[in-house]
Coordinates of C-alpha atoms and ligand atoms in Angstrom, one line a residue:
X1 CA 21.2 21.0 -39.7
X2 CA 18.0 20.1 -38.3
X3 CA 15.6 21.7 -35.7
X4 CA 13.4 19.3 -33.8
X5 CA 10.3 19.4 -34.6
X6 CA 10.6 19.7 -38.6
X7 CA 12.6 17.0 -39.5
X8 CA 13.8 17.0 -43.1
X9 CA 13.4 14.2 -45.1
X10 CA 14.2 13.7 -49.3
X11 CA 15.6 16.9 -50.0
X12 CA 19.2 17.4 -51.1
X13 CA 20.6 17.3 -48.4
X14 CA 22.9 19.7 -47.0
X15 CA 26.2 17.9 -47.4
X16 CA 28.2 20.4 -44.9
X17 CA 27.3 19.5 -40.5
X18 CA 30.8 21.6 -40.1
X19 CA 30.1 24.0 -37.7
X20 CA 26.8 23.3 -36.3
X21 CA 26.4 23.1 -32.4
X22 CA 24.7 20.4 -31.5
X23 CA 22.3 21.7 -28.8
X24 CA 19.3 20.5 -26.3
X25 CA 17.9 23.6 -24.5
X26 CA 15.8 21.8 -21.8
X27 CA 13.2 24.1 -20.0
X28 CA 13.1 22.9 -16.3
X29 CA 10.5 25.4 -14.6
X30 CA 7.6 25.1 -16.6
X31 CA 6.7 21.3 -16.7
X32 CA 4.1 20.1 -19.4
X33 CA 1.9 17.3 -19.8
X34 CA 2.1 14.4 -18.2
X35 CA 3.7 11.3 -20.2
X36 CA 1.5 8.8 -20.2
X37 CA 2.8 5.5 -18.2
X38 CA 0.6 3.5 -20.4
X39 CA 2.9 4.9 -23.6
X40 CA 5.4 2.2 -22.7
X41 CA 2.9 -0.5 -23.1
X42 CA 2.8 -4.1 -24.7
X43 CA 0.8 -6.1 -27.4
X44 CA 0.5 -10.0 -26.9
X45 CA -1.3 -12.4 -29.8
X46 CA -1.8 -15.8 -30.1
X47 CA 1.0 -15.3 -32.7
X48 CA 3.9 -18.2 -33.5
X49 CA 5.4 -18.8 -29.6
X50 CA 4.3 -15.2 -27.9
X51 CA 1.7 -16.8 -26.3
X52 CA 2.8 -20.4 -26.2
X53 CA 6.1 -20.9 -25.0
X54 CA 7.0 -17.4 -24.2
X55 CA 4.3 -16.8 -21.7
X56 CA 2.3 -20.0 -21.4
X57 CA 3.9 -23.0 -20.9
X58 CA 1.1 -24.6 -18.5
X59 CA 1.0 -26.1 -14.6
X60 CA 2.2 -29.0 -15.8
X61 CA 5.5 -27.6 -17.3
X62 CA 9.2 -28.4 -16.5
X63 CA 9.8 -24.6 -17.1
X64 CA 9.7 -22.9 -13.7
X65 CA 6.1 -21.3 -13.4
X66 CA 3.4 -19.5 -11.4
X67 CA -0.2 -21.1 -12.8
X68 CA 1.2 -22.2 -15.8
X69 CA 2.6 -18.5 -16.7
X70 CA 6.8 -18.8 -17.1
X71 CA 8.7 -17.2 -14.0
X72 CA 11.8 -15.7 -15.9
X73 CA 9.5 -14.1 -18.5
X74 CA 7.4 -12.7 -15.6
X75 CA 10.2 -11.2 -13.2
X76 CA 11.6 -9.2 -16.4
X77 CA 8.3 -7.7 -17.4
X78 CA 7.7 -6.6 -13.8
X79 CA 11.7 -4.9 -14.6
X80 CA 10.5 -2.7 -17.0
X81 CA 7.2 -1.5 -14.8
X82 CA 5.0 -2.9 -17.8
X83 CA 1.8 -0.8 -17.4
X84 CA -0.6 -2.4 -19.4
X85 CA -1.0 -5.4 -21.8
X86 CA -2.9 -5.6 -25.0
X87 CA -4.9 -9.0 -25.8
X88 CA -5.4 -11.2 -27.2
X89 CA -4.6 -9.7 -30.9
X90 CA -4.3 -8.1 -33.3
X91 CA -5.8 -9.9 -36.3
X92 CA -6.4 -13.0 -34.1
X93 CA -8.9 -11.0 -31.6
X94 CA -11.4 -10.6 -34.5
X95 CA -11.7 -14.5 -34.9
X96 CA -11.2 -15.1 -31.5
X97 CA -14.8 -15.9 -29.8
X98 CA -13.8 -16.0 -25.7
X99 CA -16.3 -19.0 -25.0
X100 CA -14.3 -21.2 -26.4
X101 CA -11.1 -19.6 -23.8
X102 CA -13.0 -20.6 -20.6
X103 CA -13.9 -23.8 -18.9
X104 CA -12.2 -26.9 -17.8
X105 CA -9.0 -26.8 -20.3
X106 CA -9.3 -30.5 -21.8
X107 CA -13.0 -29.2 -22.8
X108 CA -12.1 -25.9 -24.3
X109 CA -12.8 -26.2 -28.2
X110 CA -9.5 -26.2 -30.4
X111 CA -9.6 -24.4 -33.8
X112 CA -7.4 -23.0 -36.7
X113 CA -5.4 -20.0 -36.4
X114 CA -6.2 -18.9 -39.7
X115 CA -4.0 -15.7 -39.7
X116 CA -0.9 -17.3 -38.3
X117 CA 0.6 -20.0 -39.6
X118 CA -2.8 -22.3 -39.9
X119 CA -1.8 -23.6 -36.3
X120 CA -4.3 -25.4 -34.0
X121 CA -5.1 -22.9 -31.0
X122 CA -6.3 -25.6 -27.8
X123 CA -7.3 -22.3 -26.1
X124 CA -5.1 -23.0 -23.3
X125 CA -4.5 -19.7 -22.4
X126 CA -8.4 -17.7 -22.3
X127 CA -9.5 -14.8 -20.1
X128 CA -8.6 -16.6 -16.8
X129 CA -4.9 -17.0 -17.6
X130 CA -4.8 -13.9 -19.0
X131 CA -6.4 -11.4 -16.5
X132 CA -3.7 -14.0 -14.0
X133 CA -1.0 -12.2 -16.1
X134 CA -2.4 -9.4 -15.7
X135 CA -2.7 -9.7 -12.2
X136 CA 0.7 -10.7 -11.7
X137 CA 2.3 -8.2 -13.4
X138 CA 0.2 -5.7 -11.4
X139 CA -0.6 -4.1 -15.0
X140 CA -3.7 -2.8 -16.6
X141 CA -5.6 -5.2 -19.0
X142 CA -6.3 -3.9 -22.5
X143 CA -8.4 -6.7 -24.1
X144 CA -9.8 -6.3 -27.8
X145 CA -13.2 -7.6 -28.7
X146 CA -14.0 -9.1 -32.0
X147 CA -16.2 -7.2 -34.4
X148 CA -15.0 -8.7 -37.8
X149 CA -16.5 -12.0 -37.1
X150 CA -18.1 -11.8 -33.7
X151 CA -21.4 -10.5 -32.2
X152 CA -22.7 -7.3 -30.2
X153 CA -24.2 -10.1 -28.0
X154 CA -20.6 -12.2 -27.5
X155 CA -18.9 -8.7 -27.3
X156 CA -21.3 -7.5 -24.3
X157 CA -21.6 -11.0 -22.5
X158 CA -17.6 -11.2 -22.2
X159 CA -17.9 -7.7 -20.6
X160 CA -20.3 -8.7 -18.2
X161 CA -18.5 -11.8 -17.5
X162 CA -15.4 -10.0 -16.5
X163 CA -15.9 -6.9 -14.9
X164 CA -20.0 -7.2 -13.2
X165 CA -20.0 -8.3 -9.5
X166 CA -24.1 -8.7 -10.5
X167 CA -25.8 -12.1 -10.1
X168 CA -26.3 -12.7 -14.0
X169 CA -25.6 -15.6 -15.9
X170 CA -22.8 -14.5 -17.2
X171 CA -21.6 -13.8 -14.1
X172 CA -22.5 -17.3 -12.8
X173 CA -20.6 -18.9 -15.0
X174 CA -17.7 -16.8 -14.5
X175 CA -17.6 -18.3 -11.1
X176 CA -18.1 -21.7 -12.1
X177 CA -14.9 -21.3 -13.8
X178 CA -13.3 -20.2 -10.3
X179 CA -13.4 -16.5 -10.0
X180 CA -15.9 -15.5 -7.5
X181 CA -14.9 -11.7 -8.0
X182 CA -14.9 -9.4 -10.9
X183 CA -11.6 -8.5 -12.3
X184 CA -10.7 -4.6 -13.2
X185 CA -10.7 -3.8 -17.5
X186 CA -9.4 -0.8 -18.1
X187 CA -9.1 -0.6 -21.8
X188 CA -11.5 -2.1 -24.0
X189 CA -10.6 -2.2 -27.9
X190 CA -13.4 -2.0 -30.4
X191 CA -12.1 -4.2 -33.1
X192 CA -8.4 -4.1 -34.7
X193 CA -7.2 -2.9 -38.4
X194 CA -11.0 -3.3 -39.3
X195 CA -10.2 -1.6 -42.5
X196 CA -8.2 -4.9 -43.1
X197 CA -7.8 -7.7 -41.6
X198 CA -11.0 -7.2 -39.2
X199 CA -13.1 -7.1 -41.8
X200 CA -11.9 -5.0 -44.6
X201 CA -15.0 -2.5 -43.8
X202 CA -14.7 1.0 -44.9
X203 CA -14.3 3.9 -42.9
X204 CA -18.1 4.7 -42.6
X205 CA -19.4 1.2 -42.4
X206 CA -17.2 1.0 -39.1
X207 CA -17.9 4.4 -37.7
X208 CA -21.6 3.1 -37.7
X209 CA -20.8 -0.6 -36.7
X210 CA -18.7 0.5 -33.5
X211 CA -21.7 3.2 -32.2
X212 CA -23.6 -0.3 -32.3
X213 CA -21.0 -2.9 -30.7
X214 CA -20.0 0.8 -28.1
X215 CA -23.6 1.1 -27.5
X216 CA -23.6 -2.7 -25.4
X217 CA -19.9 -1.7 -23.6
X218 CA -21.5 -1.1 -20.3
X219 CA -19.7 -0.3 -17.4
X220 CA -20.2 -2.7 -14.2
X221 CA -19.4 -2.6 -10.6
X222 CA -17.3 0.7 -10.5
X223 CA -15.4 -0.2 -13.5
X224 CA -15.3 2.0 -15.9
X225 CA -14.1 1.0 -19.6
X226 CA -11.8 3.2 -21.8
X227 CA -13.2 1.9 -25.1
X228 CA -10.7 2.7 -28.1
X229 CA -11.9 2.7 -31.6
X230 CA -10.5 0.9 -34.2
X231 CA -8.1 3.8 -36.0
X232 CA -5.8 4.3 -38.9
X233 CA -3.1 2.9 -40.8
X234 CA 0.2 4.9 -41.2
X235 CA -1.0 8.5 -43.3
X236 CA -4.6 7.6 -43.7
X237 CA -5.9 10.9 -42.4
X238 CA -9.3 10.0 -43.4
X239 CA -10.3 7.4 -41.5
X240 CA -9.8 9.1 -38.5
X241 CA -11.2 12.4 -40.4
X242 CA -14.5 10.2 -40.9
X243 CA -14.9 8.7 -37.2
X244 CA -14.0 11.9 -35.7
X245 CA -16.5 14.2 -38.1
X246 CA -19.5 12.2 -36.7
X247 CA -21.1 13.6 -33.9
X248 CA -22.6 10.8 -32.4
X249 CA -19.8 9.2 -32.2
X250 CA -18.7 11.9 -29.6
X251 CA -19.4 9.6 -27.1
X252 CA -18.9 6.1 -28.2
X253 CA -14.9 5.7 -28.1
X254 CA -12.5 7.8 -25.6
X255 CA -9.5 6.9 -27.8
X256 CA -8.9 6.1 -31.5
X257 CA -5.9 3.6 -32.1
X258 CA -3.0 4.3 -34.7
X259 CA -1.0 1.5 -36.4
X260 CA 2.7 2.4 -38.1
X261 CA 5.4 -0.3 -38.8
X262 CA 8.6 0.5 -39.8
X263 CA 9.2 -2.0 -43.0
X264 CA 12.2 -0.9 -44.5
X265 CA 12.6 -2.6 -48.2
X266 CA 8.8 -2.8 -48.2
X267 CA 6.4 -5.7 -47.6
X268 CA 8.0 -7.4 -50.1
X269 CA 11.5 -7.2 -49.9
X270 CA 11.9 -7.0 -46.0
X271 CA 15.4 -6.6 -44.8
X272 CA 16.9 -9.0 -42.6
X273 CA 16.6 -8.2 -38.7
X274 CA 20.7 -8.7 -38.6
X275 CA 22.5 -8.9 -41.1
X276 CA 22.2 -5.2 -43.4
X277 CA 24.0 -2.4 -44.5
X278 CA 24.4 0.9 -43.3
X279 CA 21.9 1.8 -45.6
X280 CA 19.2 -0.5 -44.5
X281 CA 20.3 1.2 -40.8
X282 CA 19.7 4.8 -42.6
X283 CA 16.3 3.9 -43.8
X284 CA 14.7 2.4 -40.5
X285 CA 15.8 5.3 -38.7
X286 CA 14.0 7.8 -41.5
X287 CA 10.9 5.5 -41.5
X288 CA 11.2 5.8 -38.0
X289 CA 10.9 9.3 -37.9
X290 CA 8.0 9.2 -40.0
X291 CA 5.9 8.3 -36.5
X292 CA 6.1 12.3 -36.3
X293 CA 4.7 13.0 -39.3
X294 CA 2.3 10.6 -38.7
X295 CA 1.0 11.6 -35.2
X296 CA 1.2 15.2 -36.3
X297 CA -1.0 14.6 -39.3
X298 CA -3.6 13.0 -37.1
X299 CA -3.3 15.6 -34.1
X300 CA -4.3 18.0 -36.6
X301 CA -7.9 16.5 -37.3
X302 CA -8.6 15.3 -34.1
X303 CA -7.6 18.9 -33.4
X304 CA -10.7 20.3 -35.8
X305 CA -13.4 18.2 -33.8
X306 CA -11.6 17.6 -30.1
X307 CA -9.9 20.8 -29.3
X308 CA -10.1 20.0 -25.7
X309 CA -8.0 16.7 -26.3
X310 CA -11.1 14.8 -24.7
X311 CA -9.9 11.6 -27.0
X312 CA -6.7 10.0 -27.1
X313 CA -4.3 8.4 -29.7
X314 CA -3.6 4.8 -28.8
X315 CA -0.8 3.4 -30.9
X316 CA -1.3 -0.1 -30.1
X317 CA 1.0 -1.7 -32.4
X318 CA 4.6 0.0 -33.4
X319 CA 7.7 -1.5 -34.5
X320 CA 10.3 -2.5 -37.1
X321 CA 9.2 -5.7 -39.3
X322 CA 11.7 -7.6 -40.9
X323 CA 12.0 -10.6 -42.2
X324 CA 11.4 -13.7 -40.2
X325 CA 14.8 -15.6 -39.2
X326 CA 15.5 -18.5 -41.6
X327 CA 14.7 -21.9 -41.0
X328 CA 11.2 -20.1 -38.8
X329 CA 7.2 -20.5 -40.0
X330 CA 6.6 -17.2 -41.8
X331 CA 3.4 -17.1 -40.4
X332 CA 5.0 -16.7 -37.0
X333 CA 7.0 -13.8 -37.2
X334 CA 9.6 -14.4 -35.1
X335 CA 12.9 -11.8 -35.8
X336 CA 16.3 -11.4 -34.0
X337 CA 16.3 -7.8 -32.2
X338 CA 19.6 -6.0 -32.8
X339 CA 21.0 -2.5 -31.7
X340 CA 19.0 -0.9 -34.5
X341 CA 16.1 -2.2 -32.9
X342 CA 17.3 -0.5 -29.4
X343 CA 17.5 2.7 -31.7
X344 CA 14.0 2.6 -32.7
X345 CA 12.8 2.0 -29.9
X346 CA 14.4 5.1 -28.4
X347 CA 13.3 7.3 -31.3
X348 CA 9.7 6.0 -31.0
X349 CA 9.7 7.0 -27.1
X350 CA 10.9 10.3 -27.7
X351 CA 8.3 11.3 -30.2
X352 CA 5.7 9.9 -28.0
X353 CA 6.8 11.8 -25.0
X354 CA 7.0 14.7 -27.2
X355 CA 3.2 13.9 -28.7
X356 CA 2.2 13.7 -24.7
X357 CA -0.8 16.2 -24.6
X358 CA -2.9 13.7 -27.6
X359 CA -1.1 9.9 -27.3
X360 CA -2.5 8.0 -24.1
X361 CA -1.0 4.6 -25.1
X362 CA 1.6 3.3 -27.4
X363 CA 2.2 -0.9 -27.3
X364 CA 5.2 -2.2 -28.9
X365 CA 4.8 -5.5 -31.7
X366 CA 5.4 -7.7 -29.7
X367 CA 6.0 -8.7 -26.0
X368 CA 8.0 -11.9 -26.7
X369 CA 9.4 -14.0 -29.5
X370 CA 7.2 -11.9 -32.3
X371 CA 8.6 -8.8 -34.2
X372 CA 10.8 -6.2 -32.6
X373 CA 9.7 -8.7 -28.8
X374 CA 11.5 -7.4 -25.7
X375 CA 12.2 -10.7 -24.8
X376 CA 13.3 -14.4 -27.0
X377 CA 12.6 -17.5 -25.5
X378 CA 13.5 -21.1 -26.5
X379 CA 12.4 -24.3 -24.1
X380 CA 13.5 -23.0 -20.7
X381 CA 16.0 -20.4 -21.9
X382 CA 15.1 -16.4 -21.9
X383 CA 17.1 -13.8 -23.5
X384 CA 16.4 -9.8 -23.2
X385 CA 16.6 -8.1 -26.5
X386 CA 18.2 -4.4 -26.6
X387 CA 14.7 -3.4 -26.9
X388 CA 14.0 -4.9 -23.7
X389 CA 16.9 -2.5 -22.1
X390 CA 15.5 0.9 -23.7
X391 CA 12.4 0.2 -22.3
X392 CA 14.1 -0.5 -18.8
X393 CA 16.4 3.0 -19.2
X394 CA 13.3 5.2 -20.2
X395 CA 10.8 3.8 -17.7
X396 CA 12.3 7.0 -15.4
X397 CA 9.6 8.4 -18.3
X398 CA 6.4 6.7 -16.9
X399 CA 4.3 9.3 -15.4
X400 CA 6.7 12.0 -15.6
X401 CA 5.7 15.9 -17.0
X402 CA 7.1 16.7 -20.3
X403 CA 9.6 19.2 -20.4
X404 CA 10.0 21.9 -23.6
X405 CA 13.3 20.7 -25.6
X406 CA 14.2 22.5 -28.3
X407 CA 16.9 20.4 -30.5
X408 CA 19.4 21.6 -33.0
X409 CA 21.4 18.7 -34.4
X410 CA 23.7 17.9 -37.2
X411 CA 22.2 15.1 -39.8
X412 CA 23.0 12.0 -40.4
X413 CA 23.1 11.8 -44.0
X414 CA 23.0 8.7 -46.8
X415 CA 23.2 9.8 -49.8
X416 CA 20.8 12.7 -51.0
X417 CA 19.2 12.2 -47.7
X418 CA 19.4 13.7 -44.3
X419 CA 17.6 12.9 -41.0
X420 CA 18.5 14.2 -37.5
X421 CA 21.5 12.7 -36.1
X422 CA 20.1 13.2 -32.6
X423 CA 16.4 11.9 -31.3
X424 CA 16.1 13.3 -27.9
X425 CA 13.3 14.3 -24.9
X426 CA 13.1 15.2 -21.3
X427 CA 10.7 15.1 -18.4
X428 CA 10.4 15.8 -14.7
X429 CA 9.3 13.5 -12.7
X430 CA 7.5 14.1 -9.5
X431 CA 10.0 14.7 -7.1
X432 CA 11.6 16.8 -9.3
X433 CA 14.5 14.7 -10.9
X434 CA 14.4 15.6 -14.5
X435 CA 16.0 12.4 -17.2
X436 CA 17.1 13.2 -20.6
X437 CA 16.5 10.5 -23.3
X438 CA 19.3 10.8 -26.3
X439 CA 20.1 8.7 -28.9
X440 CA 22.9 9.0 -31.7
X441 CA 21.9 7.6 -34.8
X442 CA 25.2 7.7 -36.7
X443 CA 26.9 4.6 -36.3
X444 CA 30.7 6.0 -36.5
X445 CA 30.9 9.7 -35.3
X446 CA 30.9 10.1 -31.8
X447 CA 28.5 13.7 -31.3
X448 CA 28.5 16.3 -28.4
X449 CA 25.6 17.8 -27.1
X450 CA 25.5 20.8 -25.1
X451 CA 22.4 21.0 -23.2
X452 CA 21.7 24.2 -21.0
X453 CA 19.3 23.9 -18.4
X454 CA 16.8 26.6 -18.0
X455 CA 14.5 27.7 -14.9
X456 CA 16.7 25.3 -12.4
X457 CA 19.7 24.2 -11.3
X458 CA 20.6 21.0 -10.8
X459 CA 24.4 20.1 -9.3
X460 CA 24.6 15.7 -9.6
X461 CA 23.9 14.0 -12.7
X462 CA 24.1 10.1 -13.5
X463 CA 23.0 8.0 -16.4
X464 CA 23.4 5.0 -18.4
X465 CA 24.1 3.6 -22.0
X466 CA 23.4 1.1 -24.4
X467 CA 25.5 0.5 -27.2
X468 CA 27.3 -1.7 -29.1
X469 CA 30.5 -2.5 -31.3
X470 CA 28.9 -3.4 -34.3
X471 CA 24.9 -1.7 -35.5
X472 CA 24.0 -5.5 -36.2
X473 CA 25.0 -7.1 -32.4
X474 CA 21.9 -8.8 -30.8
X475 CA 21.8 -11.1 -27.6
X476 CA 21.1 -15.0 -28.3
X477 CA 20.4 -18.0 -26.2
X478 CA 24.4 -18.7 -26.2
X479 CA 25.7 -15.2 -26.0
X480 CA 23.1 -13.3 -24.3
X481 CA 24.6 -10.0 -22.7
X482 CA 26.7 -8.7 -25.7
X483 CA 24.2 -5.8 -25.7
X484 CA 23.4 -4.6 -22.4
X485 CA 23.3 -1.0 -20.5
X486 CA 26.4 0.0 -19.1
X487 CA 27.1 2.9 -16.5
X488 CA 28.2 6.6 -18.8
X489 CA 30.5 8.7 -17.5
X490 CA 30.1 11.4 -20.9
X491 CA 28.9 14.1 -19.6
X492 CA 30.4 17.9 -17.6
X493 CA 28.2 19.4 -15.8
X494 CA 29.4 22.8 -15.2
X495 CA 27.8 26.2 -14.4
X496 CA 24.1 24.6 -15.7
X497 CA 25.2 23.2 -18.7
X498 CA 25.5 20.2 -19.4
X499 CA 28.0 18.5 -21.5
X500 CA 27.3 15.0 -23.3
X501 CA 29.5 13.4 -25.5
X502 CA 27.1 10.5 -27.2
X503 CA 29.0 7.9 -28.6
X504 CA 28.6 6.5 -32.1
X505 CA 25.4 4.6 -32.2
X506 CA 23.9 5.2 -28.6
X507 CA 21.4 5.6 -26.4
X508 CA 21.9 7.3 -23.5
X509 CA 19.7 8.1 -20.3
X510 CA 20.9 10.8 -18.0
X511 CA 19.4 11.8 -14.5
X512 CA 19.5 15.1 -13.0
X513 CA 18.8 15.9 -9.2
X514 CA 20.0 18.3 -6.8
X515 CA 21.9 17.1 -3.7
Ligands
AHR601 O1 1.4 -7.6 -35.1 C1 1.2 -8.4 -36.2 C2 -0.1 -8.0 -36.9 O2 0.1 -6.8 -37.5 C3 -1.3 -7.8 -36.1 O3 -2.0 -9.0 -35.8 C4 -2.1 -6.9 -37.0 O4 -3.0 -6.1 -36.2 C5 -1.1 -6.1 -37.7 O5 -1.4 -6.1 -39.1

């Protein structure tokens, strides 16, 4: 048996579920912290085809487009209510200098992609397109400045260029390049996995090196930049112990970021993204989990030094990483997206909502065609992964106030391990509709749970569901809807409990509303 919020992981497992209630006690009158909308973010890098090809495909292009960026690709981001977009990396943005992303396009300078793939990047797609993207998707910008091989100067200038409505040069030259107005950056990133690829600095030498590059962030015009550090790796509690224990560093960052993939096999025995066992299934789901763990372990020591919560956890890359599909440049990372991959996702977005009061931001790795993407594309045809649909079923989430769960569930055990069977979360949302988020990790046992509603009562429910009949089906360019939401109709509502009966590996979304 497991209770939510202390997940058991590597023990001996209890090998008996018989007689456990599976149970979701929601608390309805006593809303709690708002879910961030920005939690159900996205991460774009010039990466294999995320950028070109799946977003940029140019004015010129036979691909149907609006400047250059690719319609279908477009009109199913705007589906999901994407809130914000991070760009333009990842290990990229620390060797990508934004002068050379600006200008007439045949003049913009072309160089070597030296962390994927060894590529030539033409710069095509620079701050123009992308604050267009932006601006079509009516979504907040989160662009990441280069400290591992740029400059405090080239950091502050492409500040200046985008967001000051001042007559500077950098503002002249702004609108040489066809943008009379400023544009609106909300989130600014200081640097990405400088304890690695950005630089391989250590956890001091960066706290001091972003109070510098922080010191030139200035804030133009009315905008006013969320600048987010450069934060850990997985467990690594004392990176984040070391820029948090600083105290002039109180007011240099507003949020720290947070990276966790979910690698089961290890980095170097990756499984494949379709075709594993049930095993392979067990162990993403329990490396999954670990995101608690994770969060948790930071919460606590930005607890020590921020007990008002002033600074927030930005988890700007998340997701399972297998291994790339065969035939495909390794350095591109491009994967197949399967029903697992749906489960994740679901898991991910119920801790989050759960870690409301500290995590701010959370972007999936990556938009499209890279990692667990929401969306594949090839020449003019589009395909929406299952991870796609979960983000479309918990977008009810965005903006809504967390509601108190408390969770008893059977496991779901391999072997001498056991993880919750059932990842779940609620919120209200502000008229009052409350949506439940479940998911059933075991792939052949279909699992009722009884979920009393406490404070309210609500007398018309509705939901959906996404499964599958096998844990490795995936949409392709021939076949693309063999995973796709489907109206549910397992639930009883009756005296203000409710009733769900989650089918073997599912997700399902549930509104509640009084008519
Ligand atoms: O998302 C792929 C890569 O993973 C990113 O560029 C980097 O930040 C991380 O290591």
């Amino acid at each position: 048996m497991t209770l939510l919020f202390s997940a058991v992981f590597n023990v001996n497992a209890q090998k008996e579920n018989a007689g456990i209630a599976n149970q979701l006690v929601i608390i309805a009158n006593n809303a709690g912290p708002v879910i961030s909308k920005d939690n159900y973010g996205h991460f774009s890098e010039h990466l294999g085809s995320c950028i070109y090809g799946g977003i940029w495909v140019g004015t010129e292009s036979s691909i149907p487009n609006t400047y250059g960026i690719r319609n279908d690709v477009l009109f199913a981001l705007r589906e999901i209510k994407i809130p914000n977009l991070r760009w333009p990396g990842g290990c990229f943005a620390d060797t990508y200098h934004w002068k050379d992303g600006i200008g007439p396009q045949e003049k913009r300078a072309s160089i070597i992609n030296t962390h994927w793939g060894g590529v030539t990047e033409d710069n095509s797609f620079g701050t123009h397109e992308f604050m267009k993207f932006i601006e079509l998707l009516n979504c907040d910008a989160y662009i990441c400045g280069n400290v591992g091989s740029g400059t405090v100067k080239e950091m502050a200038e492409w500040v200046e260029y985008m967001t000051s409505g001042s007559d500077s040069p950098m503002t002249r030259l702004r609108k040489e390049n066809g943008r009379e107005e400023p544009w609106k950056v909300k989130y600014f990133g200081i640097g990405n996995e400088n304890w690695g690829c950005g630089g391989n600095m250590t956890p001091d030498f960066y706290s001091d090196i972003m109070r510098q590059y922080s010191t030139y962030l200035r804030n133009f015009s009315g905008n006013s930049l969320y600048r987010i550090a450069c934060g850990a790796s997985d467990f690594d509690f004392e990176w984040t112990e070391t820029l948090m224990k600083e105290p002039q560093n109180r007011y240099m960052f507003q949020g720290l970021s947070l990276h966790y993939y979910s690698v089961p096999g290890g980095w170097g025995n990756k499984n494949s993204a379709t075709n594993f066992t049930e095993d392979d299934w067990f162990e993403t789901f329990r490396l999954n989990y670990e995101m608690d763990r994770i969060i948790k372990g930071h919460k606590a020591v930005m607890d020590r030094y921020d007990p008002g919560k002033t600074k927030g956890i930005v988890i700007d890359e998340w997701g399972n990483w297998f291994e790339v599909e065969p035939g495909t440049n390794p350095g591109f990372l491009y994967q197949q997206n399967t029903l697992r991959d749906a489960i994740t996702a679901a898991i991910h977005f119920n801790i989050f909502n759960r870690h409301a009061d500290r995590v701010i931001m959370a972007n999936l790795a990556q938009i499209v065609n890279v990692l667990q993407a929401v969306i594949l594309t090839k020449d003019d045809k589009m395909v929406l992964t299952p991870t796609y649909h979960v983000f479309r079923m918990f977008r009810v989430h965005q903006d809504a106030r967390l509601l108190q769960t408390d969770l008893v569930c059977e496991d779901y055990i391999m072997g001498e391990q056991a993880i919750p069977a059932i990842s779940a979360s609620a919120s209200m949302d502000k008229v009052g509709k409350i949506h439940i988020s479940l998911a059933n990790l075991n792939p052949s046992k279909e699992i009722t749970v009884t979920c009393p509603v406490i404070g309210e009562t609500y007398n018309s429910v509705s939901g959906e569901v996404l499964t599958a009949p096998e844990m490795n089906a995936f949409n392709s360019f021939d076949n693309p809807e063999v995973v796709k939401p489907a109206s549910f109709k397992g639930y009883k509502l009756k005296d203000g409990i409710l009733t769900v009966a989650m089918p073997p590996k599912s997700i399902v979304v549930l509104e509640l509303k009084k008519e």
